[in-house]
Amino acid sequence: MGDLVLVAVLLSAALGISLAVPSTLGRLLASVFGIVGLGILLSRLVPIGHWGFSTFFYLFSLVTLFAAVSTVSTRHPIYCAVWFGVVLLGTSGLLLLAGAQFLAVATLLIYAGAILVIFLFVLMLAQPEGGASYDRDVFRPVVVSLVGIVLAVLAAGTAISLLGTGDLLEWSAEVGDRSVGVLQHSHVFTIGQELYQKYLVALEVVAAILLVALVGAALIVGKAEGFVLGPRSGSTREQTEVPARNGVPQKELGEVTVGKA
Amino acid sequence: MNDVAILVHYLVVGALLVGIGCVGFIVRRNLILMFLSLEMILQGVALSLVAWGRLYNDFGGQIFVLFVIGVAAAEAAIALALVLVAFRDSRTLDVLFWTALREPGVPAPQVKSSAEGPAEPGPPKSAWPSLAVAGRKPQPRPEEEEFRPTI
């Protein structure tokens, strides 16, 4: 229990430093704290027997966690999106190791191939040239990273306490031979069967959700007449010129007042 | 025991991803980066679901993740449409522009004054590669003055 507190302190120090000090030195210091914290956390876990599985698991999870910390701490939003692509690569590898072959490829196709590309489109449309002031500061990095890592370590500690009890072992022992389960050859066939037999209603509902989202997004944005495509140069402090609508020039937007009630 | 150990490893990584995503959501000021952190939370949840499905040899874990990916795509579409509409009105992706929407009685968030300054200049325009103008302007043809075929 005490070493989980130490793990929480070290990992939140790592995350807080990487958020507060985004330079290379801060990233290096945060990596040191992070590796020590993760090492102590690892010592609480029962090692996986298979050396190949554990090598690739630690490799993928280290890449994922480093890329996740870099995603939330980088000061340029396009680089954050690229780091999130690396997170997706790591997650896809972890899913492949767990036997979810279809999901690994689906993550790369849908998440990295469609959702991330949408993010990059909107970022390039709306991001000002040069660094924006609102990208260069963060809200209370140390306190928030302490809270977030305490949340994560509480969840992880609950998972670790599962190792102590025997319930999980005896429930999972009823499953039988797991090698002919999710880690099998006719993987997509079995997923298709389950999806269309057991989960048919949920599948149709998700299809309806996607249709509604498509129509809703088009309705929300509406006509494109108010848009001036392309990034604006300069910071938000400049008076921006609102394009004239219907030939009548609109009055300019006021300055952003920040920090005042 | 090995399968339980693998499960706990996956749960720990999933929990850390969720934690880092939550931190990123609260800490960043850019609307799109806030949403990117939400997607990272969903990735952590996906890892945990697949690990539990692997323990019990049940495909329901993976199918749940398929639905999570589908709903995340729908959510991304709507959220980015809202961000675009917000950008159209405010010309900025700063979430502090919308502090007027906060709950009554909550003080406005304070920002370090050092952060409000001129933006870093982008790369000088001479650094961009320039292509030589190629081709020639088409000469107008007299027969096209009466009837121009559509392209």
Short mmCIF file of N, CA, C and O in Angstrom, two decimals, chain A residues 65-175:
data_model
loop_
_atom_site.label_atom_id
_atom_site.label_comp_id
_atom_site.label_asym_id
_atom_site.label_seq_id
_atom_site.Cartn_x
_atom_site.Cartn_y
_atom_site.Cartn_z
N LEU A 65 2.64 4.89 -23.24
CA LEU A 65 2.58 5.84 -22.13
C LEU A 65 3.44 7.07 -22.40
O LEU A 65 3.04 8.20 -22.10
N PHE A 66 4.62 6.87 -22.99
CA PHE A 66 5.44 8.04 -23.32
C PHE A 66 4.73 8.93 -24.33
O PHE A 66 4.74 10.17 -24.22
N ALA A 67 4.12 8.32 -25.33
CA ALA A 67 3.41 9.11 -26.33
C ALA A 67 2.19 9.78 -25.72
O ALA A 67 1.83 10.91 -26.12
N ALA A 68 1.53 9.13 -24.76
CA ALA A 68 0.37 9.75 -24.12
C ALA A 68 0.79 11.00 -23.34
O ALA A 68 0.15 12.05 -23.43
N VAL A 69 1.89 10.90 -22.58
CA VAL A 69 2.36 12.06 -21.84
C VAL A 69 2.79 13.17 -22.80
O VAL A 69 2.53 14.36 -22.57
N SER A 70 3.40 12.77 -23.91
CA SER A 70 3.80 13.79 -24.88
C SER A 70 2.60 14.44 -25.55
O SER A 70 2.64 15.62 -25.89
N THR A 71 1.52 13.67 -25.74
CA THR A 71 0.32 14.25 -26.36
C THR A 71 -0.23 15.38 -25.52
O THR A 71 -0.58 16.43 -26.04
N VAL A 72 -0.29 15.17 -24.21
CA VAL A 72 -0.93 16.21 -23.40
C VAL A 72 0.02 17.32 -23.05
O VAL A 72 -0.42 18.35 -22.53
N SER A 73 1.32 17.17 -23.31
CA SER A 73 2.22 18.22 -22.86
C SER A 73 2.89 19.00 -23.98
O SER A 73 3.47 20.04 -23.71
N THR A 74 2.81 18.54 -25.20
CA THR A 74 3.46 19.29 -26.28
C THR A 74 2.74 20.59 -26.53
O THR A 74 1.53 20.69 -26.41
N ARG A 75 3.52 21.62 -26.91
CA ARG A 75 2.93 22.93 -27.02
C ARG A 75 2.42 23.24 -28.41
O ARG A 75 1.75 24.24 -28.62
N HIS A 76 2.72 22.41 -29.38
CA HIS A 76 2.21 22.65 -30.72
C HIS A 76 1.13 21.63 -31.01
O HIS A 76 1.39 20.43 -30.98
N PRO A 77 -0.09 22.05 -31.32
CA PRO A 77 -1.20 21.09 -31.41
C PRO A 77 -1.05 20.05 -32.52
O PRO A 77 -1.54 18.93 -32.37
N ILE A 78 -0.37 20.43 -33.60
CA ILE A 78 -0.21 19.41 -34.66
C ILE A 78 0.68 18.29 -34.17
O ILE A 78 0.43 17.12 -34.46
N TYR A 79 1.71 18.65 -33.40
CA TYR A 79 2.57 17.59 -32.84
C TYR A 79 1.80 16.74 -31.85
O TYR A 79 2.04 15.54 -31.73
N CYS A 80 0.86 17.35 -31.13
CA CYS A 80 0.04 16.57 -30.22
C CYS A 80 -0.77 15.54 -30.98
O CYS A 80 -0.89 14.39 -30.55
N ALA A 81 -1.30 15.94 -32.14
CA ALA A 81 -2.06 14.97 -32.92
C ALA A 81 -1.15 13.86 -33.42
O ALA A 81 -1.56 12.70 -33.46
N VAL A 82 0.07 14.19 -33.79
CA VAL A 82 1.00 13.15 -34.26
C VAL A 82 1.37 12.21 -33.12
O VAL A 82 1.42 10.99 -33.30
N TRP A 83 1.58 12.77 -31.93
CA TRP A 83 1.85 11.89 -30.78
C TRP A 83 0.65 11.00 -30.49
O TRP A 83 0.79 9.84 -30.09
N PHE A 84 -0.55 11.52 -30.68
CA PHE A 84 -1.72 10.67 -30.47
C PHE A 84 -1.75 9.55 -31.48
O PHE A 84 -2.21 8.44 -31.18
N GLY A 85 -1.24 9.82 -32.70
CA GLY A 85 -1.10 8.72 -33.65
C GLY A 85 -0.16 7.63 -33.13
O GLY A 85 -0.41 6.43 -33.33
N VAL A 86 0.89 8.04 -32.44
CA VAL A 86 1.80 7.03 -31.86
C VAL A 86 1.10 6.26 -30.74
O VAL A 86 1.29 5.06 -30.58
N VAL A 87 0.27 6.96 -29.96
CA VAL A 87 -0.52 6.27 -28.92
C VAL A 87 -1.40 5.21 -29.57
O VAL A 87 -1.52 4.09 -29.07
N LEU A 88 -1.99 5.57 -30.72
CA LEU A 88 -2.85 4.60 -31.39
C LEU A 88 -2.05 3.42 -31.89
O LEU A 88 -2.53 2.27 -31.85
N LEU A 89 -0.83 3.66 -32.36
CA LEU A 89 0.01 2.54 -32.79
C LEU A 89 0.31 1.61 -31.63
O LEU A 89 0.23 0.39 -31.75
N GLY A 90 0.66 2.20 -30.48
CA GLY A 90 0.95 1.37 -29.31
C GLY A 90 -0.27 0.59 -28.84
O GLY A 90 -0.18 -0.60 -28.51
N THR A 91 -1.42 1.26 -28.84
CA THR A 91 -2.65 0.57 -28.42
C THR A 91 -3.00 -0.54 -29.38
O THR A 91 -3.47 -1.61 -28.98
N SER A 92 -2.77 -0.29 -30.67
CA SER A 92 -3.06 -1.33 -31.64
C SER A 92 -2.18 -2.55 -31.42
O SER A 92 -2.64 -3.70 -31.50
N GLY A 93 -0.90 -2.32 -31.09
CA GLY A 93 -0.02 -3.44 -30.79
C GLY A 93 -0.47 -4.20 -29.56
O GLY A 93 -0.45 -5.44 -29.51
N LEU A 94 -0.91 -3.47 -28.53
CA LEU A 94 -1.38 -4.14 -27.32
C LEU A 94 -2.63 -4.95 -27.59
O LEU A 94 -2.81 -6.05 -27.06
N LEU A 95 -3.52 -4.41 -28.44
CA LEU A 95 -4.72 -5.16 -28.78
C LEU A 95 -4.37 -6.43 -29.56
O LEU A 95 -4.98 -7.48 -29.37
N LEU A 96 -3.37 -6.31 -30.43
CA LEU A 96 -2.96 -7.49 -31.19
C LEU A 96 -2.40 -8.56 -30.27
O LEU A 96 -2.66 -9.75 -30.44
N LEU A 97 -1.63 -8.13 -29.25
CA LEU A 97 -1.08 -9.10 -28.30
C LEU A 97 -2.17 -9.79 -27.51
O LEU A 97 -2.02 -10.95 -27.13
N ALA A 98 -3.27 -9.06 -27.26
CA ALA A 98 -4.35 -9.68 -26.48
C ALA A 98 -5.23 -10.56 -27.32
O ALA A 98 -6.21 -11.11 -26.83
N GLY A 99 -4.91 -10.70 -28.59
CA GLY A 99 -5.70 -11.58 -29.43
C GLY A 99 -6.81 -10.88 -30.19
O GLY A 99 -7.57 -11.55 -30.88
N ALA A 100 -6.90 -9.56 -30.08
CA ALA A 100 -7.96 -8.85 -30.79
C ALA A 100 -7.41 -8.38 -32.13
O ALA A 100 -7.11 -7.21 -32.31
N GLN A 101 -7.28 -9.31 -33.06
CA GLN A 101 -6.62 -8.97 -34.32
C GLN A 101 -7.45 -8.00 -35.13
O GLN A 101 -6.95 -7.01 -35.67
N PHE A 102 -8.76 -8.24 -35.20
CA PHE A 102 -9.62 -7.36 -35.97
C PHE A 102 -9.64 -5.97 -35.38
O PHE A 102 -9.63 -4.97 -36.09
N LEU A 103 -9.67 -5.91 -34.04
CA LEU A 103 -9.72 -4.60 -33.40
C LEU A 103 -8.43 -3.83 -33.59
O LEU A 103 -8.46 -2.60 -33.71
N ALA A 104 -7.30 -4.53 -33.63
CA ALA A 104 -6.04 -3.83 -33.83
C ALA A 104 -6.06 -3.11 -35.18
O ALA A 104 -5.71 -1.93 -35.28
N VAL A 105 -6.49 -3.84 -36.20
CA VAL A 105 -6.53 -3.22 -37.52
C VAL A 105 -7.63 -2.17 -37.59
O VAL A 105 -7.47 -1.11 -38.21
N ALA A 106 -8.77 -2.43 -36.93
CA ALA A 106 -9.87 -1.46 -36.96
C ALA A 106 -9.46 -0.16 -36.26
O ALA A 106 -9.83 0.93 -36.70
N THR A 107 -8.68 -0.27 -35.20
CA THR A 107 -8.19 0.94 -34.52
C THR A 107 -7.34 1.76 -35.47
O THR A 107 -7.52 2.98 -35.59
N LEU A 108 -6.44 1.09 -36.18
CA LEU A 108 -5.59 1.85 -37.10
C LEU A 108 -6.40 2.45 -38.23
O LEU A 108 -6.20 3.61 -38.61
N LEU A 109 -7.35 1.69 -38.76
CA LEU A 109 -8.12 2.19 -39.89
C LEU A 109 -9.02 3.34 -39.48
O LEU A 109 -9.04 4.40 -40.10
N ILE A 110 -9.81 3.13 -38.41
CA ILE A 110 -10.85 4.10 -38.08
C ILE A 110 -10.29 5.23 -37.24
O ILE A 110 -10.46 6.40 -37.57
N TYR A 111 -9.59 4.88 -36.15
CA TYR A 111 -9.10 5.92 -35.28
C TYR A 111 -8.00 6.73 -35.94
O TYR A 111 -8.07 7.94 -36.06
N ALA A 112 -6.93 6.03 -36.36
CA ALA A 112 -5.80 6.76 -36.91
C ALA A 112 -6.08 7.21 -38.33
O ALA A 112 -5.55 8.23 -38.77
N GLY A 113 -6.92 6.48 -39.04
CA GLY A 113 -7.12 6.81 -40.43
C GLY A 113 -8.23 7.79 -40.68
O GLY A 113 -8.23 8.49 -41.66
N ALA A 114 -9.24 7.84 -39.82
CA ALA A 114 -10.36 8.73 -40.06
C ALA A 114 -10.48 9.81 -39.00
O ALA A 114 -10.49 10.99 -39.30
N ILE A 115 -10.53 9.40 -37.73
CA ILE A 115 -10.78 10.38 -36.67
C ILE A 115 -9.59 11.32 -36.52
O ILE A 115 -9.75 12.54 -36.41
N LEU A 116 -8.39 10.77 -36.55
CA LEU A 116 -7.20 11.62 -36.41
C LEU A 116 -7.07 12.56 -37.59
O LEU A 116 -6.66 13.71 -37.44
N VAL A 117 -7.46 12.10 -38.77
CA VAL A 117 -7.36 12.95 -39.95
C VAL A 117 -8.36 14.10 -39.85
O VAL A 117 -8.06 15.24 -40.22
N ILE A 118 -9.54 13.82 -39.29
CA ILE A 118 -10.51 14.90 -39.08
C ILE A 118 -9.95 15.94 -38.12
O ILE A 118 -10.07 17.16 -38.33
N PHE A 119 -9.30 15.44 -37.06
CA PHE A 119 -8.67 16.38 -36.13
C PHE A 119 -7.66 17.26 -36.83
O PHE A 119 -7.59 18.47 -36.61
N LEU A 120 -6.83 16.63 -37.68
CA LEU A 120 -5.81 17.42 -38.35
C LEU A 120 -6.43 18.42 -39.30
O LEU A 120 -5.94 19.54 -39.42
N PHE A 121 -7.53 18.04 -39.97
CA PHE A 121 -8.21 19.00 -40.84
C PHE A 121 -8.65 20.23 -40.06
O PHE A 121 -8.40 21.38 -40.44
N VAL A 122 -9.35 19.97 -38.93
CA VAL A 122 -9.89 21.11 -38.19
C VAL A 122 -8.76 21.92 -37.58
O VAL A 122 -8.83 23.15 -37.54
N LEU A 123 -7.68 21.25 -37.14
CA LEU A 123 -6.55 22.00 -36.58
C LEU A 123 -5.94 22.90 -37.63
O LEU A 123 -5.62 24.06 -37.38
N MET A 124 -5.78 22.38 -38.84
CA MET A 124 -5.14 23.20 -39.86
C MET A 124 -6.05 24.30 -40.34
O MET A 124 -5.61 25.33 -40.81
N LEU A 125 -7.37 24.08 -40.19
CA LEU A 125 -8.30 25.12 -40.59
C LEU A 125 -8.32 26.25 -39.59
O LEU A 125 -8.37 27.41 -39.93
N ALA A 126 -8.26 25.90 -38.31
CA ALA A 126 -8.56 26.88 -37.28
C ALA A 126 -7.33 27.35 -36.51
O ALA A 126 -7.45 28.19 -35.65
N GLN A 127 -6.18 26.83 -36.79
CA GLN A 127 -5.02 27.16 -35.97
C GLN A 127 -4.33 28.39 -36.53
O GLN A 127 -4.09 28.46 -37.73
N PRO A 128 -4.01 29.38 -35.70
CA PRO A 128 -3.31 30.54 -36.22
C PRO A 128 -1.87 30.22 -36.58
O PRO A 128 -1.29 29.27 -36.07
N GLU A 129 -1.32 31.01 -37.47
CA GLU A 129 0.07 30.80 -37.87
C GLU A 129 0.99 31.11 -36.71
O GLU A 129 0.78 32.04 -35.97
N GLY A 130 2.04 30.32 -36.60
CA GLY A 130 2.91 30.51 -35.43
C GLY A 130 2.23 29.94 -34.21
O GLY A 130 1.15 29.39 -34.27
N GLY A 131 2.84 30.05 -33.06
CA GLY A 131 2.24 29.49 -31.86
C GLY A 131 1.15 30.39 -31.34
O GLY A 131 1.25 31.61 -31.35
N ALA A 132 0.06 29.83 -30.89
CA ALA A 132 -1.00 30.62 -30.28
C ALA A 132 -0.75 30.72 -28.79
O ALA A 132 -0.19 29.82 -28.18
N SER A 133 -1.21 31.82 -28.19
CA SER A 133 -0.94 32.00 -26.77
C SER A 133 -1.69 30.97 -25.94
O SER A 133 -1.24 30.57 -24.88
N TYR A 134 -2.83 30.51 -26.45
CA TYR A 134 -3.58 29.58 -25.64
C TYR A 134 -3.03 28.17 -25.70
O TYR A 134 -3.51 27.28 -25.05
N ASP A 135 -2.00 27.95 -26.53
CA ASP A 135 -1.37 26.64 -26.52
C ASP A 135 -0.18 26.59 -25.60
O ASP A 135 0.34 25.52 -25.32
N ARG A 136 0.27 27.78 -25.16
CA ARG A 136 1.55 27.77 -24.47
C ARG A 136 1.43 27.72 -22.97
O ARG A 136 2.43 27.64 -22.29
N ASP A 137 0.22 27.79 -22.43
CA ASP A 137 0.16 27.64 -20.98
C ASP A 137 -0.86 26.57 -20.64
O ASP A 137 -1.69 26.20 -21.45
N VAL A 138 -0.75 26.08 -19.40
CA VAL A 138 -1.63 25.00 -18.96
C VAL A 138 -2.24 25.44 -17.63
O VAL A 138 -1.66 26.23 -16.90
N PHE A 139 -3.40 24.90 -17.32
CA PHE A 139 -4.08 25.23 -16.07
C PHE A 139 -3.58 24.35 -14.95
O PHE A 139 -3.87 23.16 -14.93
N ARG A 140 -2.84 24.88 -14.01
CA ARG A 140 -2.47 24.17 -12.79
C ARG A 140 -1.97 22.75 -13.05
O ARG A 140 -2.62 21.79 -12.69
N PRO A 141 -0.81 22.62 -13.68
CA PRO A 141 -0.39 21.27 -14.07
C PRO A 141 -0.11 20.33 -12.92
O PRO A 141 -0.46 19.16 -12.99
N VAL A 142 0.47 20.86 -11.83
CA VAL A 142 0.91 19.94 -10.78
C VAL A 142 -0.28 19.36 -10.04
O VAL A 142 -0.39 18.14 -9.83
N VAL A 143 -1.23 20.21 -9.69
CA VAL A 143 -2.39 19.73 -8.92
C VAL A 143 -3.22 18.76 -9.75
O VAL A 143 -3.62 17.69 -9.29
N VAL A 144 -3.43 19.13 -11.02
CA VAL A 144 -4.29 18.29 -11.85
C VAL A 144 -3.62 16.96 -12.14
O VAL A 144 -4.28 15.92 -12.17
N SER A 145 -2.30 16.98 -12.35
CA SER A 145 -1.64 15.70 -12.62
C SER A 145 -1.63 14.83 -11.37
O SER A 145 -1.75 13.60 -11.46
N LEU A 146 -1.56 15.45 -10.19
CA LEU A 146 -1.66 14.66 -8.96
C LEU A 146 -3.01 13.98 -8.89
O LEU A 146 -3.12 12.77 -8.63
N VAL A 147 -4.07 14.76 -9.17
CA VAL A 147 -5.42 14.19 -9.09
C VAL A 147 -5.60 13.08 -10.11
O VAL A 147 -6.11 12.00 -9.82
N GLY A 148 -5.16 13.34 -11.35
CA GLY A 148 -5.35 12.34 -12.40
C GLY A 148 -4.57 11.07 -12.13
O GLY A 148 -5.08 9.96 -12.33
N ILE A 149 -3.33 11.21 -11.67
CA ILE A 149 -2.53 10.01 -11.43
C ILE A 149 -3.03 9.27 -10.20
O ILE A 149 -3.01 8.04 -10.16
N VAL A 150 -3.55 10.00 -9.20
CA VAL A 150 -4.12 9.30 -8.05
C VAL A 150 -5.32 8.48 -8.50
O VAL A 150 -5.50 7.33 -8.08
N LEU A 151 -6.14 9.06 -9.39
CA LEU A 151 -7.26 8.30 -9.94
C LEU A 151 -6.78 7.03 -10.63
O LEU A 151 -7.29 5.93 -10.41
N ALA A 152 -5.74 7.20 -11.48
CA ALA A 152 -5.25 6.04 -12.23
C ALA A 152 -4.62 5.00 -11.30
O ALA A 152 -4.81 3.80 -11.49
N VAL A 153 -3.89 5.45 -10.30
CA VAL A 153 -3.23 4.48 -9.41
C VAL A 153 -4.25 3.81 -8.52
O VAL A 153 -4.10 2.63 -8.16
N LEU A 154 -5.34 4.51 -8.17
CA LEU A 154 -6.41 3.82 -7.43
C LEU A 154 -6.99 2.70 -8.26
O LEU A 154 -7.20 1.57 -7.76
N ALA A 155 -7.26 2.99 -9.55
CA ALA A 155 -7.80 1.94 -10.40
C ALA A 155 -6.80 0.81 -10.57
O ALA A 155 -7.15 -0.37 -10.51
N ALA A 156 -5.54 1.18 -10.77
CA ALA A 156 -4.52 0.15 -10.95
C ALA A 156 -4.33 -0.66 -9.67
O ALA A 156 -4.12 -1.87 -9.72
N GLY A 157 -4.41 0.02 -8.52
CA GLY A 157 -4.28 -0.70 -7.26
C GLY A 157 -5.42 -1.68 -7.03
O GLY A 157 -5.21 -2.78 -6.51
N THR A 158 -6.63 -1.27 -7.46
CA THR A 158 -7.75 -2.22 -7.38
C THR A 158 -7.49 -3.43 -8.26
O THR A 158 -7.77 -4.57 -7.87
N ALA A 159 -6.94 -3.17 -9.44
CA ALA A 159 -6.62 -4.29 -10.33
C ALA A 159 -5.55 -5.18 -9.70
O ALA A 159 -5.63 -6.41 -9.77
N ILE A 160 -4.56 -4.56 -9.08
CA ILE A 160 -3.47 -5.35 -8.49
C ILE A 160 -3.98 -6.18 -7.33
O ILE A 160 -3.54 -7.31 -7.10
N SER A 161 -4.96 -5.63 -6.60
CA SER A 161 -5.48 -6.41 -5.47
C SER A 161 -6.23 -7.63 -5.94
O SER A 161 -6.47 -8.55 -5.17
N LEU A 162 -6.61 -7.63 -7.25
CA LEU A 162 -7.23 -8.84 -7.78
C LEU A 162 -6.26 -10.01 -7.80
O LEU A 162 -6.68 -11.16 -7.84
N LEU A 163 -4.96 -9.68 -7.82
CA LEU A 163 -3.97 -10.75 -7.85
C LEU A 163 -3.97 -11.51 -6.54
O LEU A 163 -3.61 -12.68 -6.50
N GLY A 164 -4.37 -10.81 -5.47
CA GLY A 164 -4.29 -11.46 -4.16
C GLY A 164 -5.43 -12.43 -3.94
O GLY A 164 -5.23 -13.53 -3.41
N THR A 165 -6.63 -12.02 -4.40
CA THR A 165 -7.77 -12.89 -4.13
C THR A 165 -7.78 -14.06 -5.09
O THR A 165 -7.26 -13.99 -6.19
N GLY A 166 -8.38 -15.13 -4.67
CA GLY A 166 -8.43 -16.33 -5.51
C GLY A 166 -9.68 -16.41 -6.36
O GLY A 166 -9.83 -17.31 -7.18
N ASP A 167 -10.62 -15.41 -6.20
CA ASP A 167 -11.91 -15.51 -6.89
C ASP A 167 -11.73 -15.50 -8.39
O ASP A 167 -12.33 -16.29 -9.12
N LEU A 168 -10.88 -14.55 -8.83
CA LEU A 168 -10.71 -14.38 -10.27
C LEU A 168 -10.16 -15.65 -10.88
O LEU A 168 -10.55 -16.07 -11.96
N LEU A 169 -9.25 -16.28 -10.14
CA LEU A 169 -8.63 -17.49 -10.66
C LEU A 169 -9.66 -18.59 -10.80
O LEU A 169 -9.70 -19.31 -11.81
N GLU A 170 -10.55 -18.72 -9.81
CA GLU A 170 -11.47 -19.83 -9.93
C GLU A 170 -12.59 -19.53 -10.91
O GLU A 170 -13.10 -20.43 -11.56
N TRP A 171 -12.93 -18.23 -11.07
CA TRP A 171 -13.93 -17.96 -12.11
C TRP A 171 -13.37 -18.22 -13.48
O TRP A 171 -14.04 -18.75 -14.35
N SER A 172 -12.11 -17.83 -13.66
CA SER A 172 -11.55 -17.96 -14.99
C SER A 172 -11.14 -19.39 -15.28
O SER A 172 -10.98 -19.77 -16.42
N ALA A 173 -11.00 -20.21 -14.23
CA ALA A 173 -10.62 -21.60 -14.48
C ALA A 173 -11.76 -22.36 -15.12
O ALA A 173 -11.52 -23.38 -15.78
N GLU A 174 -12.99 -21.87 -14.95
CA GLU A 174 -14.11 -22.58 -15.55
C GLU A 174 -14.13 -22.44 -17.05
O GLU A 174 -14.83 -23.18 -17.73
N VAL A 175 -13.37 -21.43 -17.54
CA VAL A 175 -13.45 -21.17 -18.97
C VAL A 175 -12.83 -22.30 -19.76
O VAL A 175 -13.27 -22.63 -20.84
#
